[in-house]
XYZ file of C-alpha atoms in Angstrom:
717
model
C 139.438 -44.678 -31.986
C 139.290 -45.942 -28.393
C 138.841 -42.331 -27.223
C 135.984 -41.802 -29.707
C 134.309 -45.017 -28.498
C 134.477 -43.806 -24.872
C 133.000 -40.450 -25.826
C 130.149 -42.146 -27.725
C 129.553 -44.528 -24.809
C 129.378 -41.657 -22.331
C 127.024 -39.708 -24.619
C 124.803 -42.754 -25.104
C 124.650 -43.348 -21.353
C 123.797 -39.707 -20.711
C 121.048 -39.807 -23.333
C 119.631 -42.995 -21.827
C 119.695 -41.439 -18.358
C 117.921 -38.315 -19.640
C 115.246 -40.431 -21.242
C 114.623 -42.565 -18.145
C 115.376 -39.969 -15.447
C 112.700 -39.508 -12.820
C 111.985 -36.687 -10.410
C 110.901 -36.680 -6.780
C 107.388 -35.602 -5.946
C 107.511 -31.967 -4.768
C 105.157 -30.132 -2.507
C 104.179 -27.825 -5.386
C 103.181 -30.822 -7.501
C 99.918 -30.550 -5.584
C 99.146 -27.601 -7.877
C 99.499 -29.773 -10.977
C 96.865 -32.307 -9.993
C 93.769 -32.046 -12.129
C 90.687 -33.570 -10.550
C 88.065 -35.139 -12.812
C 84.392 -35.754 -12.083
C 80.810 -35.266 -13.197
C 81.009 -37.896 -15.961
C 77.940 -38.093 -18.208
C 77.656 -39.962 -21.525
C 75.713 -38.673 -24.524
C 72.462 -40.484 -25.317
C 74.012 -42.361 -28.258
C 77.029 -43.376 -26.187
C 79.545 -41.794 -28.558
C 80.797 -38.964 -26.331
C 81.308 -38.233 -22.655
C 81.233 -34.853 -20.965
C 83.021 -34.346 -17.651
C 84.395 -31.655 -15.346
C 88.083 -30.886 -14.805
C 89.126 -28.987 -11.688
C 92.301 -27.008 -12.332
C 94.463 -25.039 -9.899
C 95.532 -21.791 -11.592
C 97.385 -18.619 -10.562
C 95.135 -16.134 -8.805
C 95.873 -12.524 -9.609
C 99.363 -11.043 -9.627
C 100.692 -12.801 -6.553
C 103.148 -15.612 -7.379
C 102.002 -17.537 -4.306
C 98.216 -17.470 -4.653
C 96.178 -19.988 -6.632
C 92.498 -20.530 -7.332
C 90.311 -23.445 -8.375
C 88.655 -23.333 -11.809
C 86.204 -25.941 -13.137
C 85.739 -26.383 -16.869
C 83.729 -28.876 -18.913
C 85.380 -31.148 -21.466
C 84.036 -33.646 -23.997
C 85.780 -36.735 -25.380
C 84.822 -39.527 -27.808
C 84.181 -42.660 -25.782
C 86.278 -44.717 -28.180
C 89.301 -42.557 -27.369
C 89.773 -41.653 -31.047
C 90.762 -38.092 -30.123
C 91.894 -36.168 -27.079
C 89.414 -34.436 -24.737
C 88.257 -31.017 -25.959
C 87.551 -28.124 -23.622
C 84.007 -26.798 -24.096
C 83.833 -23.929 -21.595
C 86.239 -21.095 -20.820
C 86.620 -18.141 -18.493
C 84.262 -18.574 -15.522
C 83.976 -21.961 -13.845
C 81.416 -24.391 -15.248
C 80.127 -27.651 -13.779
C 77.221 -30.150 -13.613
C 76.957 -31.011 -17.347
C 73.729 -32.686 -18.543
C 73.056 -33.910 -22.098
C 69.831 -33.102 -23.914
C 67.937 -36.242 -25.023
C 68.893 -35.651 -28.658
C 72.557 -35.120 -27.731
C 72.679 -31.724 -29.496
C 72.916 -29.541 -26.392
C 74.564 -29.562 -23.006
C 73.096 -27.862 -19.943
C 75.568 -26.798 -17.266
C 75.852 -24.541 -14.228
C 77.889 -21.335 -13.917
C 77.926 -18.595 -11.292
C 76.770 -15.228 -12.558
C 75.972 -12.161 -10.448
C 76.795 -14.166 -7.350
C 74.315 -17.016 -8.012
C 74.507 -20.338 -9.817
C 72.472 -20.378 -13.027
C 71.849 -22.845 -15.844
C 73.375 -22.282 -19.283
C 72.798 -24.149 -22.559
C 75.610 -24.961 -24.974
C 74.696 -26.031 -28.509
C 76.979 -28.398 -30.405
C 75.908 -26.622 -33.577
C 78.199 -23.796 -32.453
C 77.968 -20.434 -30.710
C 78.465 -19.210 -27.177
C 76.607 -20.720 -24.221
C 73.192 -19.108 -23.632
C 71.971 -18.342 -20.118
C 68.676 -20.176 -19.543
C 67.793 -19.191 -15.975
C 68.023 -15.887 -14.191
C 66.253 -17.169 -11.111
C 66.580 -14.934 -8.059
C 67.332 -17.941 -5.850
C 69.850 -19.477 -8.258
C 69.634 -22.807 -10.075
C 71.606 -26.056 -9.975
C 71.545 -29.827 -10.697
C 69.888 -29.584 -14.144
C 68.057 -32.618 -15.555
C 66.317 -32.725 -18.930
C 62.816 -34.020 -19.457
C 62.749 -37.040 -21.801
C 61.202 -34.915 -24.596
C 63.905 -32.256 -24.239
C 61.387 -29.446 -23.716
C 61.969 -28.796 -20.009
C 64.737 -28.818 -17.466
C 64.290 -29.760 -13.814
C 66.557 -27.928 -11.353
C 66.995 -27.204 -7.646
C 67.280 -23.972 -5.656
C 67.692 -23.072 -2.004
C 64.961 -20.818 -0.599
C 65.522 -19.046 2.760
C 62.542 -19.188 5.152
C 62.286 -15.395 5.263
C 61.846 -15.351 1.483
C 59.511 -18.326 1.338
C 57.194 -16.651 3.833
C 56.683 -13.596 1.610
C 57.219 -14.952 -1.903
C 53.847 -14.477 -3.629
C 54.616 -17.040 -6.322
C 55.860 -19.795 -4.023
C 53.573 -18.983 -1.093
C 50.563 -17.089 -2.480
C 48.328 -17.716 0.571
C 51.034 -16.497 3.008
C 51.124 -19.805 4.862
C 53.453 -20.411 7.817
C 55.083 -23.683 8.898
C 53.019 -26.198 10.832
C 56.045 -27.574 12.670
C 57.172 -25.620 15.768
C 59.448 -22.727 14.935
C 60.746 -22.916 18.544
C 60.755 -19.189 19.274
C 60.713 -19.007 23.095
C 57.641 -17.446 24.665
C 55.300 -18.007 21.712
C 52.719 -20.772 21.806
C 52.380 -20.922 18.027
C 54.157 -19.676 14.898
C 52.250 -16.401 14.689
C 55.492 -14.452 15.156
C 56.442 -15.534 11.624
C 53.632 -13.480 10.160
C 54.666 -10.115 8.773
C 54.993 -7.381 11.398
C 53.505 -4.235 9.850
C 54.330 -2.021 12.813
C 56.715 0.909 12.370
C 60.152 0.267 13.903
C 60.545 2.302 17.099
C 62.853 1.385 20.017
C 60.695 3.567 22.307
C 57.332 2.349 20.978
C 54.927 -0.407 21.918
C 55.958 -4.080 21.822
C 55.101 -4.539 18.147
C 57.153 -1.455 17.269
C 60.039 -2.619 19.468
C 59.922 -6.029 17.797
C 59.972 -4.359 14.370
C 63.054 -2.406 15.476
C 64.755 -5.617 16.648
C 63.861 -7.352 13.378
C 65.548 -4.541 11.478
C 68.706 -4.974 13.563
C 68.780 -8.681 12.700
C 68.134 -7.936 9.020
C 71.014 -5.423 9.034
C 73.303 -8.063 10.576
C 73.637 -6.223 13.895
C 72.409 -9.334 15.689
C 72.007 -13.059 15.072
C 68.943 -14.349 16.814
C 69.287 -18.113 16.890
C 66.425 -20.485 17.642
C 67.408 -23.452 15.430
C 69.240 -26.548 16.621
C 71.758 -26.728 13.753
C 73.113 -23.193 13.818
C 76.706 -23.979 12.812
C 77.619 -24.156 9.158
C 81.118 -25.000 7.938
C 82.613 -21.558 8.527
C 80.050 -19.434 10.375
C 76.966 -19.559 12.517
C 73.575 -18.781 11.048
C 70.054 -18.122 12.276
C 68.593 -18.747 8.814
C 66.568 -21.798 7.818
C 66.674 -22.711 4.145
C 64.704 -25.177 2.027
C 65.841 -26.988 -1.100
C 63.033 -26.974 -3.682
C 62.717 -28.163 -7.267
C 61.512 -26.260 -10.327
C 60.924 -26.890 -14.009
C 61.645 -24.409 -16.752
C 61.051 -24.530 -20.497
C 64.260 -24.734 -22.501
C 63.662 -21.476 -24.358
C 65.655 -18.586 -22.818
C 63.397 -16.164 -20.980
C 61.076 -18.873 -19.679
C 59.978 -18.534 -16.046
C 60.536 -21.441 -13.639
C 57.565 -23.159 -11.999
C 57.839 -24.854 -8.611
C 57.169 -28.608 -8.485
C 57.818 -28.989 -4.733
C 56.189 -26.756 -2.154
C 55.953 -25.951 1.495
C 58.300 -25.651 4.447
C 59.993 -28.984 3.826
C 63.380 -30.073 2.540
C 63.659 -32.031 -0.681
C 67.020 -33.533 -1.581
C 66.584 -35.104 -5.026
C 64.183 -35.240 -7.980
C 64.206 -36.736 -11.472
C 61.803 -37.383 -14.333
C 60.403 -40.859 -14.828
C 61.438 -42.390 -18.193
C 58.139 -41.394 -19.847
C 58.448 -37.826 -18.535
C 54.964 -37.893 -17.046
C 55.999 -38.056 -13.410
C 58.745 -37.111 -10.978
C 60.509 -39.287 -8.401
C 61.223 -37.048 -5.419
C 63.267 -37.606 -2.258
C 62.550 -35.458 0.801
C 61.157 -35.154 4.293
C 57.633 -33.834 4.745
C 57.226 -34.248 8.502
C 55.090 -31.303 9.570
C 55.251 -32.148 13.307
C 58.990 -31.646 13.894
C 61.337 -28.777 13.186
C 63.467 -29.669 10.101
C 66.599 -29.717 12.278
C 65.082 -32.464 14.421
C 63.561 -34.622 11.711
C 66.249 -36.921 10.231
C 64.045 -39.205 8.151
C 63.721 -39.095 4.374
C 60.989 -40.498 2.133
C 60.486 -41.329 -1.544
C 57.540 -39.727 -3.364
C 55.998 -39.907 -6.822
C 54.225 -36.920 -8.374
C 52.978 -35.688 -11.701
C 55.524 -33.777 -13.780
C 54.137 -30.448 -12.532
C 54.427 -31.573 -8.876
C 50.718 -32.277 -8.396
C 49.240 -35.470 -6.924
C 52.223 -36.053 -4.666
C 52.162 -39.541 -3.166
C 54.560 -41.172 -0.701
C 56.015 -44.457 -1.960
C 58.236 -45.277 1.007
C 58.694 -43.733 4.415
C 58.744 -44.691 8.084
C 59.708 -43.229 11.451
C 63.389 -43.677 12.180
C 64.131 -44.683 8.571
C 65.778 -43.098 5.561
C 64.882 -43.897 1.962
C 66.989 -42.319 -0.746
C 69.107 -42.790 -3.902
C 65.958 -43.670 -5.857
C 66.430 -44.695 -9.502
C 63.594 -45.811 -11.806
C 64.437 -48.467 -14.394
C 64.368 -47.588 -18.119
C 60.973 -49.269 -18.604
C 59.544 -47.335 -15.664
C 58.489 -50.591 -13.930
C 61.114 -50.899 -11.177
C 62.463 -48.648 -8.475
C 65.964 -49.142 -7.053
C 66.799 -47.337 -3.804
C 68.652 -47.493 -0.509
C 67.156 -47.620 2.952
C 68.545 -47.534 6.463
C 68.178 -45.960 9.873
C 68.727 -42.352 10.868
C 71.876 -43.358 12.769
C 75.180 -42.099 11.411
C 76.788 -45.484 12.177
C 74.887 -47.489 9.598
C 75.352 -49.180 6.217
C 72.179 -48.618 4.119
C 70.685 -51.566 2.235
C 70.204 -51.666 -1.532
C 66.735 -52.765 -2.662
C 64.310 -52.842 -5.575
C 60.508 -52.943 -5.803
C 57.824 -52.342 -8.422
C 57.108 -48.643 -8.867
C 53.425 -49.481 -8.267
C 54.247 -51.525 -5.140
C 54.729 -50.759 -1.467
C 57.047 -51.689 1.395
C 55.782 -55.282 1.369
C 57.176 -55.705 -2.141
C 60.741 -54.693 -1.249
C 63.457 -57.073 -2.454
C 66.702 -56.442 -0.547
C 70.035 -57.114 -2.251
C 72.629 -58.155 0.340
C 75.887 -56.189 0.067
C 77.507 -54.859 3.225
C 79.073 -51.688 1.879
C 78.007 -48.052 1.418
C 76.872 -47.694 -2.188
C 76.685 -44.705 -4.521
C 75.727 -43.675 -8.088
C 73.164 -46.478 -8.518
C 72.583 -46.977 -12.260
C 70.334 -49.350 -14.200
C 71.588 -51.192 -17.289
C 69.472 -50.518 -20.341
C 68.101 -54.071 -20.360
C 67.330 -53.876 -16.599
C 69.325 -57.051 -15.910
C 71.874 -55.237 -13.753
C 72.282 -52.459 -11.256
C 75.680 -50.753 -11.264
C 77.134 -48.824 -8.326
C 80.437 -47.780 -6.742
C 81.313 -48.668 -3.166
C 84.292 -48.105 -0.913
C 85.759 -51.488 -0.007
C 89.062 -52.721 1.441
C 91.090 -49.665 0.450
C 89.538 -49.063 -2.952
C 86.263 -47.965 -4.504
C 85.392 -50.509 -7.201
C 82.478 -50.454 -9.627
C 80.107 -53.319 -8.893
C 77.120 -54.698 -10.663
C 74.391 -56.886 -9.265
C 72.301 -59.339 -11.232
C 68.769 -58.271 -10.375
C 67.340 -61.799 -10.633
C 70.027 -63.732 -8.750
C 71.050 -60.845 -6.437
C 74.684 -61.816 -7.011
C 77.107 -58.902 -6.736
C 80.182 -58.817 -8.998
C 83.194 -56.488 -8.668
C 84.140 -55.109 -12.066
C 87.284 -53.271 -10.897
C 89.720 -54.110 -8.115
C 90.310 -52.671 -4.635
C 93.682 -51.247 -5.680
C 91.949 -48.344 -7.428
C 89.057 -46.021 -6.765
C 86.229 -45.055 -9.087
C 84.994 -41.603 -8.143
C 82.554 -40.933 -11.007
C 81.043 -43.038 -13.778
C 78.199 -43.236 -16.282
C 76.716 -46.081 -18.315
C 74.941 -45.881 -21.672
C 74.011 -48.997 -23.610
C 77.219 -51.040 -23.632
C 79.593 -48.156 -22.880
C 80.922 -47.261 -19.452
C 83.111 -44.223 -18.813
C 84.708 -43.636 -15.411
C 87.274 -41.631 -13.464
C 89.913 -43.809 -11.804
C 92.415 -43.082 -9.042
C 95.370 -45.401 -8.540
C 98.876 -45.130 -7.158
C 100.238 -44.547 -10.673
C 97.899 -41.622 -11.333
C 95.627 -39.511 -9.071
C 92.864 -38.942 -11.664
C 92.301 -40.117 -15.217
C 89.368 -40.953 -17.492
C 88.777 -44.474 -18.830
C 86.263 -46.151 -21.128
C 85.222 -49.776 -21.357
C 82.316 -51.978 -22.258
C 79.579 -52.683 -19.704
C 81.510 -55.680 -18.341
C 84.564 -53.449 -17.731
C 86.571 -55.447 -20.219
C 89.184 -53.825 -22.455
C 89.308 -50.668 -20.339
C 91.199 -47.899 -22.133
C 92.607 -44.654 -20.761
C 91.130 -41.799 -22.838
C 92.702 -38.778 -21.116
C 96.162 -37.609 -20.059
C 95.435 -34.787 -17.620
C 97.867 -36.115 -15.007
C 99.605 -38.912 -16.904
C 102.084 -36.678 -18.734
C 103.612 -35.113 -15.636
C 103.259 -38.059 -13.238
C 105.170 -40.393 -15.592
C 108.357 -38.444 -14.808
C 107.963 -38.799 -11.042
C 109.490 -41.410 -8.786
C 106.506 -42.956 -7.009
C 106.303 -45.183 -3.969
C 103.951 -48.127 -4.367
C 102.268 -49.313 -1.141
C 102.514 -52.903 0.038
C 99.303 -54.270 1.521
C 99.393 -56.160 4.837
C 96.808 -57.380 7.341
C 96.351 -59.000 10.746
C 93.431 -60.147 12.914
C 92.815 -58.057 16.051
C 91.470 -59.199 19.436
C 87.879 -58.760 18.216
C 88.455 -61.121 15.316
C 88.397 -58.253 12.788
C 90.845 -58.287 9.895
C 92.760 -55.005 9.918
C 94.301 -53.989 6.612
C 97.209 -51.569 6.326
C 99.688 -50.343 3.727
C 103.404 -49.602 3.877
C 105.079 -47.137 1.500
C 108.843 -47.204 1.389
C 110.797 -44.026 0.681
C 111.059 -43.204 -3.019
C 114.850 -43.520 -2.746
C 114.689 -46.725 -0.696
C 117.918 -48.718 -0.320
C 117.861 -52.201 1.198
C 119.787 -52.428 4.449
C 119.088 -48.833 5.520
C 116.680 -47.753 8.234
C 114.328 -44.848 7.653
C 112.264 -42.429 9.731
C 108.578 -43.257 9.616
C 105.282 -41.372 9.619
C 102.184 -43.142 10.926
C 99.342 -41.399 9.060
C 95.787 -41.902 10.425
C 92.479 -41.164 8.696
C 89.520 -39.239 10.108
C 85.807 -39.775 10.125
C 86.106 -42.034 12.100
C 84.210 -43.806 9.280
C 86.556 -42.759 6.441
C 88.646 -45.329 4.594
C 92.105 -45.109 3.107
C 93.853 -47.274 0.547
C 95.424 -47.144 -2.933
C 92.092 -45.978 -4.371
C 91.864 -42.895 -2.154
C 92.510 -39.716 -4.143
C 92.642 -37.093 -1.396
C 95.870 -38.465 0.136
C 97.692 -39.302 -3.106
C 99.967 -36.275 -3.050
C 100.628 -36.174 0.706
C 101.676 -39.821 0.852
C 103.931 -39.504 -2.203
C 105.461 -36.270 -0.923
C 106.422 -37.784 2.419
C 107.905 -40.818 0.663
C 109.872 -38.470 -1.602
C 111.247 -36.772 1.503
C 112.740 -40.060 2.645
C 110.052 -41.283 5.058
C 108.362 -44.634 5.335
C 104.592 -43.960 5.349
C 102.320 -46.367 7.189
C 98.545 -46.049 6.966
C 95.548 -48.329 7.381
C 91.947 -48.798 8.409
C 91.427 -49.440 12.110
C 88.140 -50.619 13.578
C 85.364 -48.104 12.889
C 86.520 -47.408 9.317
C 84.186 -47.533 6.363
C 84.594 -50.005 3.525
C 84.449 -53.194 5.606
C 80.772 -53.574 6.490
C 78.444 -52.675 9.355
C 80.050 -54.832 12.066
C 83.490 -53.299 11.382
C 81.960 -49.803 11.174
C 80.330 -50.154 14.584
C 83.338 -51.751 16.260
C 84.400 -48.440 17.850
C 81.059 -47.630 19.492
C 81.906 -46.310 22.980
C 85.561 -46.909 22.062
C 87.120 -44.114 20.042
C 90.463 -44.302 21.823
C 91.897 -47.588 23.124
C 90.601 -50.000 20.473
C 91.568 -48.011 17.349
C 94.895 -47.127 19.011
C 95.616 -50.812 19.449
C 94.966 -51.395 15.750
C 97.156 -48.556 14.403
C 100.050 -49.253 16.784
C 99.882 -52.964 15.982
C 100.297 -52.330 12.282
C 103.121 -49.894 13.032
C 104.822 -52.596 15.165
C 104.369 -55.205 12.467
C 105.877 -52.884 9.888
C 108.861 -52.436 12.200
C 109.481 -56.168 12.155
C 110.616 -55.885 8.517
C 113.773 -54.135 9.697
C 113.823 -50.972 7.553
C 112.128 -48.663 10.079
C 114.238 -46.663 12.496
C 112.050 -47.041 15.609
C 113.886 -44.169 17.291
C 112.592 -41.769 14.615
C 108.805 -42.118 14.508
C 106.188 -39.422 13.866
C 102.388 -39.579 13.872
C 99.860 -37.326 12.140
C 96.151 -37.135 11.306
C 93.179 -34.800 10.921
C 89.671 -34.522 12.344
C 88.914 -37.783 14.187
C 92.530 -38.727 13.470
C 93.587 -35.482 15.200
C 91.662 -36.855 18.175
C 93.393 -40.235 17.906
C 96.868 -38.671 17.637
C 96.200 -36.821 20.910
C 94.918 -40.001 22.500
C 97.961 -41.986 21.348
C 100.587 -39.553 22.616
C 98.692 -39.358 25.921
C 99.131 -43.134 26.302
C 102.335 -43.983 24.403
C 105.747 -42.317 24.398
C 107.384 -43.870 21.339
C 106.923 -40.927 18.943
C 109.503 -38.186 18.560
C 106.959 -35.769 17.080
C 103.185 -35.564 16.577
C 100.777 -33.491 14.498
C 97.021 -33.047 14.954
C 94.931 -31.186 12.377
C 91.402 -29.874 13.039
C 90.940 -32.406 15.819
C 88.470 -33.057 18.622
C 89.993 -33.281 22.102
C 87.127 -32.800 24.544
C 83.937 -34.617 23.533
C 81.748 -32.712 25.975
C 82.552 -29.276 24.560
C 82.640 -30.646 21.023
C 78.927 -31.442 21.454
C 78.235 -27.718 21.726
C 80.955 -26.374 19.488
C 80.965 -28.509 16.345
C 78.330 -28.923 13.655
C 79.165 -32.651 13.691
C 77.777 -32.812 17.236
C 75.493 -35.777 16.449
C 78.576 -37.985 16.495
C 78.299 -37.805 20.314
C 74.873 -39.437 20.753
C 75.452 -41.779 17.788
C 78.742 -43.178 19.083
C 78.387 -42.754 22.844
C 74.664 -43.351 23.354
C 73.660 -40.112 25.051
C 74.438 -36.512 25.970
C 77.057 -34.780 28.137
C 74.616 -34.012 30.987
C 73.585 -37.651 31.390
C 75.695 -39.241 34.122
C 76.411 -42.531 32.310
C 77.326 -40.773 29.057
C 79.301 -38.060 30.838
C 81.567 -40.717 32.344
C 82.127 -42.275 28.905
C 82.877 -38.915 27.286
C 85.400 -38.099 29.982
C 87.037 -41.499 29.625
C 87.179 -41.162 25.818
C 88.383 -37.531 25.646
C 92.131 -37.022 24.980
C 92.122 -33.878 27.145
C 91.574 -36.131 30.188
C 95.107 -37.495 29.649
C 96.828 -34.260 28.608
C 99.217 -34.368 31.552
C 100.708 -37.557 30.098
C 101.619 -35.902 26.766
C 105.363 -35.314 26.476
C 105.771 -35.758 22.695
C 106.720 -32.586 20.790
C 103.429 -31.552 19.248
C 102.214 -29.271 16.445
C 98.486 -28.503 16.377
C 96.627 -27.056 13.361
C 93.140 -25.603 13.143
C 91.384 -23.531 10.497
C 90.155 -20.317 12.069
C 86.654 -20.789 10.551
C 86.360 -24.545 11.157
C 82.995 -25.113 12.787
C 82.736 -28.814 11.995
C 84.918 -29.642 14.976
C 85.201 -26.161 16.468
C 88.325 -24.068 16.964
C 88.159 -24.098 20.786
C 89.155 -27.775 20.628
C 92.598 -26.831 19.350
C 92.919 -23.903 21.728
C 92.098 -26.094 24.719
C 94.713 -28.701 23.877
C 97.359 -26.089 23.085
C 96.750 -24.029 26.230
C 96.755 -27.119 28.412
C 100.093 -28.276 27.021
C 101.534 -24.770 27.248
C 100.525 -24.463 30.899
C 102.146 -27.836 31.536
C 105.344 -26.543 29.940
C 105.341 -29.103 27.146
C 106.906 -28.692 23.697
C 103.980 -27.508 21.581
C 103.300 -25.216 18.628
C 99.857 -24.025 17.510
C 99.072 -22.907 13.948
C 95.806 -21.215 12.943
C 94.961 -20.639 9.293
C 92.793 -17.502 8.869
C 89.624 -18.266 6.959
C 90.396 -21.992 6.925
C 87.546 -24.456 7.290
C 87.502 -28.193 8.058
C 88.153 -28.835 4.351
C 91.369 -26.799 4.254
C 93.725 -29.643 3.260
C 91.335 -30.941 0.574
C 89.750 -27.909 -1.046
C 90.985 -24.896 0.910
C 93.288 -22.040 -0.024
C 96.159 -23.640 -1.918
C 98.822 -21.522 -0.254
C 97.503 -22.688 3.129
C 97.401 -26.316 1.939
C 101.080 -26.097 1.022
C 101.816 -24.251 4.268
C 100.264 -26.958 6.429
C 102.095 -29.765 4.644
C 105.443 -27.992 4.860
C 104.976 -26.996 8.500
C 104.157 -30.594 9.381
C 107.238 -32.094 7.749
C 109.465 -29.233 8.947
C 108.299 -29.811 12.533
C 109.041 -33.528 12.221
C 112.527 -32.738 10.900
C 113.281 -30.637 14.000
C 112.874 -33.618 16.301
C 113.654 -36.591 14.085
C 116.679 -35.202 12.277
C 118.886 -37.113 9.913
């Protein structure tokens, strides 16, 4: 009997262990994460459509994976599980028809994005547009008879398109072709191509070479894209199309200008348009944006708001059509735009500014016009806020321990995507006050619940500038009191990014490092977003020493708790954080290993090499040839201190990364190699600046594994 009792006890214990057993987060768990976005609620509030980004096997290779977007729909009361609406090819950008019976969405066909219509009465999606320039961002007219969409038109096509440019006009702003006093060279050259002919014939020959991609003739200021250089200028324009298949789109914006947003007014009679119509400056030089109102066919265009050196955007007209909500700011990158409202029939003198010192997004009116809703990064999270329009009081509806990446509001129903430590992405529904929030999806919940997660502890201190610096400490997933653990100091880029428990892009990396037995320390040094304009601008002319002081201080304070092995420290970061890692190891010798990803190391050459070159004048007040600025750039460039770097170092750069420029990584690597330092350089073919977030999944895994494997070489166990 005693023996039987022991057997039953052992079996019961084993069963209990099996039921409660947890697993460590693995590097390949990255492939399980489903990202949610594009939330839109049906007009009656009963259903929500949204987009799910899946990572799926790509072809026959066991190691290759691709991204696939599909559209789902779910009852907002959570009465049933989400249902997949689209299959096969990726689908995105869902938009409900006003009667809720159809859904417009975007899918790539024949190499271009086009708009499809899906009827809830049944049947396969029907392709609505077959526009030669593609179609995206669909928005229904209030009567459901038309759809507004956007398309990118290259200059070379806009010049000769008889429908969009019937009078064969040319830009009024300077094209900046050297040696030509006007833009006449943009007019069609009818000469026969002949390399031995007259100048018109020679120019025709040279034009053919450029058209056949034998040469890139660059005259524009912004010639670097994310992965290649381009000589082409393109313009985003808006079109309307009837909702019967076979209808031909009609342009509602015109000319050689860029337009960034457009939407119907609530009565459908007009359009609110955001763009820049400066005809005196090349589009690459004009950074302003204005708000316009026009008739529904694009006629009678009138500027509502616009000024030199200012940006006006994010326009939203209230349900009654009486009020306009928008943001305005300066053309500087280091700026927090202001939220404001004014009567649609008013002007700049009628602007009512709503004080809230954070970057705001997805501005949405409540149906009764009492509130404006928006999301904003703040103190490590991205809460949903609402502001009382009359009192201008802002109220946080969710906390800073989570992040809301997408939401929609209809009547008294609010549906949103939330990121938190317990789950990277999931869909929730609540009332308009965010009470009684309910999870209505399980895309990540089912597999994450079996994982051992590390929950960050929030800390803070006040630096020498009087700024409160917040940071988080994640203990190893297998943490045991009394033991000391190796530690990774992980730094964010930007420099205006912000990390915290509500940040989705780092969820897996942080949990993976904790699962591997590391303490992870991260935070938001001066210059980060999410803390207001003063904090954001606190690293002007100070990219190195000041932020370094902040991150090393929170590392030191973490060490005071006693569970960090200070002889086994590593530091890593990408983009601006790649810069800061290089700066740190050039000024501090405490780390046993360091990793920089896609970093900037010489600010002078970065000005010419990276498409983010405007960071130089915005943060350092000038250009590399100006003596005062040149001295600052040299002082602030990590390459200036390369001879002081002795920390074992691994450097990553995507081979097609033109946001920071690949020569940055080559310069740092070669310098350290010449100096005989311990350094390894990894290039990922085809990789761009977004490699670790949305790049090739095999390369994403490769970079994470190479980083931790490099640390293990020098930290050991």
